[in-house]
Coordinates of C-alpha atoms in Angstrom, one line a residue:
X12 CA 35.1 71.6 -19.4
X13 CA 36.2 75.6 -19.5
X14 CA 32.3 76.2 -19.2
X15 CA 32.3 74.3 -15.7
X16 CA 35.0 76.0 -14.7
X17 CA 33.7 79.6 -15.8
X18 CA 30.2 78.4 -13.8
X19 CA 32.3 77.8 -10.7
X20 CA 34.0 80.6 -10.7
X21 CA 31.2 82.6 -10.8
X22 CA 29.1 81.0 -7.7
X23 CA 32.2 81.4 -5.6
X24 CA 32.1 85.0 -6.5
X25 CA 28.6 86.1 -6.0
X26 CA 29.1 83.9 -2.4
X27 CA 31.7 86.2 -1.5
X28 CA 29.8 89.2 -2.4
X29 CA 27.0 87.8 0.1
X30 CA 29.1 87.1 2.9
X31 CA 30.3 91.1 2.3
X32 CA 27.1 92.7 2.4
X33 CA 26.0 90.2 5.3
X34 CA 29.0 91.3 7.7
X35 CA 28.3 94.8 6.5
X36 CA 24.4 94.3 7.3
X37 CA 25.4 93.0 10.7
X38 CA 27.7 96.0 11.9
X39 CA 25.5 98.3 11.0
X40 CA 22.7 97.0 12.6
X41 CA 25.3 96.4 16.1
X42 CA 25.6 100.5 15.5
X43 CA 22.0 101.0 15.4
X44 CA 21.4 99.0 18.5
X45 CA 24.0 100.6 20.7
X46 CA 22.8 104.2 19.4
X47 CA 19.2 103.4 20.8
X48 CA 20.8 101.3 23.8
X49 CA 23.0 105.1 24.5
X50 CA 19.6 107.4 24.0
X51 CA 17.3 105.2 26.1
X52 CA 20.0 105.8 28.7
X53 CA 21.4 102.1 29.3
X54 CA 24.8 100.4 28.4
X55 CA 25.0 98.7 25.5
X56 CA 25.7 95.3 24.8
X57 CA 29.6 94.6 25.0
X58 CA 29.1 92.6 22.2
X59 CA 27.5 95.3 20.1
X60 CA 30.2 98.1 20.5
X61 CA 32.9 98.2 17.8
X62 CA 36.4 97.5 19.7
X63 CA 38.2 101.2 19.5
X64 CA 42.4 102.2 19.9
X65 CA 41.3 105.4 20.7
X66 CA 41.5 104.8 24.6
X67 CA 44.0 104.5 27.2
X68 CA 44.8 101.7 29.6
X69 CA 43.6 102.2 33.1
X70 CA 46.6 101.2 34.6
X71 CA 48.6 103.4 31.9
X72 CA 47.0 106.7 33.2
X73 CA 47.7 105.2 36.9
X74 CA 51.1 105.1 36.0
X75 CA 51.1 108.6 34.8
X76 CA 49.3 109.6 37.8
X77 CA 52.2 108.4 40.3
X78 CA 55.0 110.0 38.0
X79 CA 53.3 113.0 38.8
X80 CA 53.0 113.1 42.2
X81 CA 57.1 111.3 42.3
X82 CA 57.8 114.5 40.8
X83 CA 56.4 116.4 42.9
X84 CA 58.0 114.8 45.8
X85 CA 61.0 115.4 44.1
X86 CA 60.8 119.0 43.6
X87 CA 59.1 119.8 47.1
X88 CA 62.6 117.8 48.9
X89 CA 64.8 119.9 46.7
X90 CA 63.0 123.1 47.9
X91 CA 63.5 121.9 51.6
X92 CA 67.1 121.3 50.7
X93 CA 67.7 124.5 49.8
X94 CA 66.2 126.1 52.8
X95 CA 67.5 124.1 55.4
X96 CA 71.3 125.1 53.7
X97 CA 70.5 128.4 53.4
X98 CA 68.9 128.3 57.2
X99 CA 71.8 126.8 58.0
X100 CA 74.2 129.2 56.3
X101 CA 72.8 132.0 58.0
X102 CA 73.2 130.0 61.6
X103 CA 77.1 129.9 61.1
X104 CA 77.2 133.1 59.7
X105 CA 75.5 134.7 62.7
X106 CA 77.4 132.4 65.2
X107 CA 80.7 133.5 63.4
X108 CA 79.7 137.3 63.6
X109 CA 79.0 137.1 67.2
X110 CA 82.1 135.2 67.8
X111 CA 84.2 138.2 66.0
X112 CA 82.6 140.8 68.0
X113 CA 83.1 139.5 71.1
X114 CA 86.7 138.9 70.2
X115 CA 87.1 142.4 69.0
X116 CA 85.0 143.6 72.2
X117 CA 87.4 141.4 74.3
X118 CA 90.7 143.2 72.7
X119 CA 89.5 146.5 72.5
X120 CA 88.7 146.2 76.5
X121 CA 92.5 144.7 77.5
X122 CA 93.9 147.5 74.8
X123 CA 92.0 150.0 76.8
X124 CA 93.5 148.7 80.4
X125 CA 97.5 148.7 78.6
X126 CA 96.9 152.3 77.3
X127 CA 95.8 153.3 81.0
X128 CA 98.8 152.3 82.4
X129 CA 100.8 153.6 79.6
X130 CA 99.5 157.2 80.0
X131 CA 99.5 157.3 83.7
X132 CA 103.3 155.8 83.7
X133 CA 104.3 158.1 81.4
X134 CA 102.3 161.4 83.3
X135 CA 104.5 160.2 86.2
X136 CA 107.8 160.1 84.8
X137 CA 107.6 163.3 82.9
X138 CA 107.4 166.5 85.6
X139 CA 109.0 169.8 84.7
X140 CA 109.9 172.1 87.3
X141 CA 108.9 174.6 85.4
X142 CA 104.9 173.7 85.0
X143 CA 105.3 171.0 88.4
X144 CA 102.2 171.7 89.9
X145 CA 100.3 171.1 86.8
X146 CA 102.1 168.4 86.1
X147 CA 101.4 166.4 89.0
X148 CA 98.1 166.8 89.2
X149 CA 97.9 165.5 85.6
X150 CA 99.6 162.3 87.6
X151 CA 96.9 162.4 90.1
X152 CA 94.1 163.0 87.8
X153 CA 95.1 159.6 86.0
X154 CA 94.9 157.9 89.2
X155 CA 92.3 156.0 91.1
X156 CA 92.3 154.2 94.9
X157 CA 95.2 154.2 97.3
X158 CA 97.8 155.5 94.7
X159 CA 95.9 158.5 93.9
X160 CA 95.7 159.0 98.1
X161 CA 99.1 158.0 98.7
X162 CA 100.3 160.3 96.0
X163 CA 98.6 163.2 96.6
X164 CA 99.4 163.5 100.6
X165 CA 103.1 163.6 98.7
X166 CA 102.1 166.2 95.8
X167 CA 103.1 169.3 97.4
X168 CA 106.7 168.0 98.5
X169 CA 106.9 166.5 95.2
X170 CA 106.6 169.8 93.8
X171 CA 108.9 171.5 96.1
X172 CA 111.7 169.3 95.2
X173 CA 111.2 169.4 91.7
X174 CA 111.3 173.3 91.8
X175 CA 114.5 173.5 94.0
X176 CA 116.6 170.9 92.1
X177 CA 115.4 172.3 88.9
X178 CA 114.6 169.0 87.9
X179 CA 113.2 168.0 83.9
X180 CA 112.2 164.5 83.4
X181 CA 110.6 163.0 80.3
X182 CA 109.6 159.5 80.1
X183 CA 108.4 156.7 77.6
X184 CA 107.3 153.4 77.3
X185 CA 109.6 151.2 75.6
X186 CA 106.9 148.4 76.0
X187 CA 103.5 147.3 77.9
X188 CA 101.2 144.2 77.8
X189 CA 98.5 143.0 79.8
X190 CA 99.7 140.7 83.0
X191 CA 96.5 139.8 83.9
X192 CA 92.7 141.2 84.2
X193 CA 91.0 141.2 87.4
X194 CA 87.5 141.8 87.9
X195 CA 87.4 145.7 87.9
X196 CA 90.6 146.2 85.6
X197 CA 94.0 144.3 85.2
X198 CA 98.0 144.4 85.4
X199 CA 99.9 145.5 82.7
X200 CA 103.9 144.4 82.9
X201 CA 105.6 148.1 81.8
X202 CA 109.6 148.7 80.7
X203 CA 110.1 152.0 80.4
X204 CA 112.6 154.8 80.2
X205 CA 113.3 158.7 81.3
X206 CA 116.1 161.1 80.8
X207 CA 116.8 163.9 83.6
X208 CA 118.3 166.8 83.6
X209 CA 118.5 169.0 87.1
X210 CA 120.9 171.8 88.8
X211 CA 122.7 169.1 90.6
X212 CA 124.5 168.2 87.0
X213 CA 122.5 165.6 85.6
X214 CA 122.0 166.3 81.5
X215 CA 119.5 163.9 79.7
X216 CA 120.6 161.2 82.1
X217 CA 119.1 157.7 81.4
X218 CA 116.9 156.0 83.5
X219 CA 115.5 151.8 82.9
X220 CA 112.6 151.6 84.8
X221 CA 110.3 148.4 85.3
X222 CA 106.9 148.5 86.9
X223 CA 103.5 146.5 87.7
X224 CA 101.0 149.0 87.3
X225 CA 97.1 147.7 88.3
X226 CA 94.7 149.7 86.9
X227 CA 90.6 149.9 88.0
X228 CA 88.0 151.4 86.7
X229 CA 86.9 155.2 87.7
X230 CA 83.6 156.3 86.6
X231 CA 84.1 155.6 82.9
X232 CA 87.7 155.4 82.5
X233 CA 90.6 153.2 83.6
X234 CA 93.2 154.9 85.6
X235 CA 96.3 153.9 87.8
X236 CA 95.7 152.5 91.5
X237 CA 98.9 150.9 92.2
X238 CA 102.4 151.1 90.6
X239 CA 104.9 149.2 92.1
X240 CA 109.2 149.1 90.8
X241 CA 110.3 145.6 89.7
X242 CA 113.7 144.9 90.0

């Protein structure tokens, strides 16, 4: 009984050592075949090549392929981003820097027409009979148009009677702004104030003045061409 078993233990074991070198006889003759299948320069048999996990899906490195170029989309919109702000940026910087000037261009212009009439105001109320006929034509050298005409046919009584009364007036502006520009200069709105002293009695007398001086352009300076009292 043991010695049938031993028997059949032994046939079972020399049939799996068969079946071994068989499968091993097989792959290597699959090898063989595809090697001469690869130098005679046609494809082998599917059936012949040994299945590998060495290579990569198809639709893996497809996949790949379109993160690449979604991240290069990415970066190439971020770029643009950035240069359209920064584009932009410099718009409203430029727009803002051109805004200022003309601002500062548009003040420096009406400060320029107010200290016109400020000097010319303040020429006429200050005459000293001692220095009168340099004084007024200081008045009509800040003056333009029908004032500067008007006042100079005047200019030599105007000195006489400064000289005989003995007359010393100083004036100053107690305030000035801009009425209104006009196409060649503006108004200015003036309150001022003068003290005279003359041989009729008068010592540092006060005098409130009000006055609508328009001034104009003359060559390249602004200069008084009417001046009228307000009440």
């Amino acid at each position: 009984m043991v010695a049938d078993v031993n028997e059949e233990a032994a046939v079972l074991a020399e049939l799996a050592e068969a079946e071994a070198a068989e499968a091993q006889a097989r792959a290597e003759a699959a090898r063989a075949k595809a090697t001469a299948a690869r130098l005679r320069g046609s494809e082998p048999d599917p059936q012949d090549v040994e299945p590998t996990e060495d290579l990569e899906p198809a639709e893996d490195a497809e996949l790949d392929q379109r993160g690449w170029w979604r991240r290069i989309g990415l970066v190439l919109v971020a770029v643009v981003v950035v240069v359209l702000v920064a584009i932009g940026s410099l718009v409203v910087t430029g727009m803002m820097l051109v805004q200022h000037q003309q601002v500062t261009a548009q003040q420096e212009h009406q400060a320029e027409l107010v200290d016109a009439a400020r000097t010319g105001v303040t020429a006429l109320l200050s005459i000293d009979y001692n220095r009168a006929q340099q004084d007024v034509q200081h008045v009509i050298d800040l003056s333009t148009g029908t004032f500067r005409d008007d006042f100079s046919r005047g200019a030599d009584e105007f000195v006489k009677t400064a000289q005989q009364s003995k007359a010393v007036t100083v004036g100053s502006i107690k305030s000035a702004a801009l009425d209104k520009e006009t196409p060649d200069g503006g108004v200015v709105l003036l309150a001022a104030s003068s003290t005279v002293t003359n041989a009729n009695g008068a010592h540092q007398d006060p005098r409130a003045w009000r006055m609508s001086v328009t001034v104009a352009r003359d060559g390249d300076k602004y200069k008084m061409s009417n001046v009228e009292f307000v009440p």
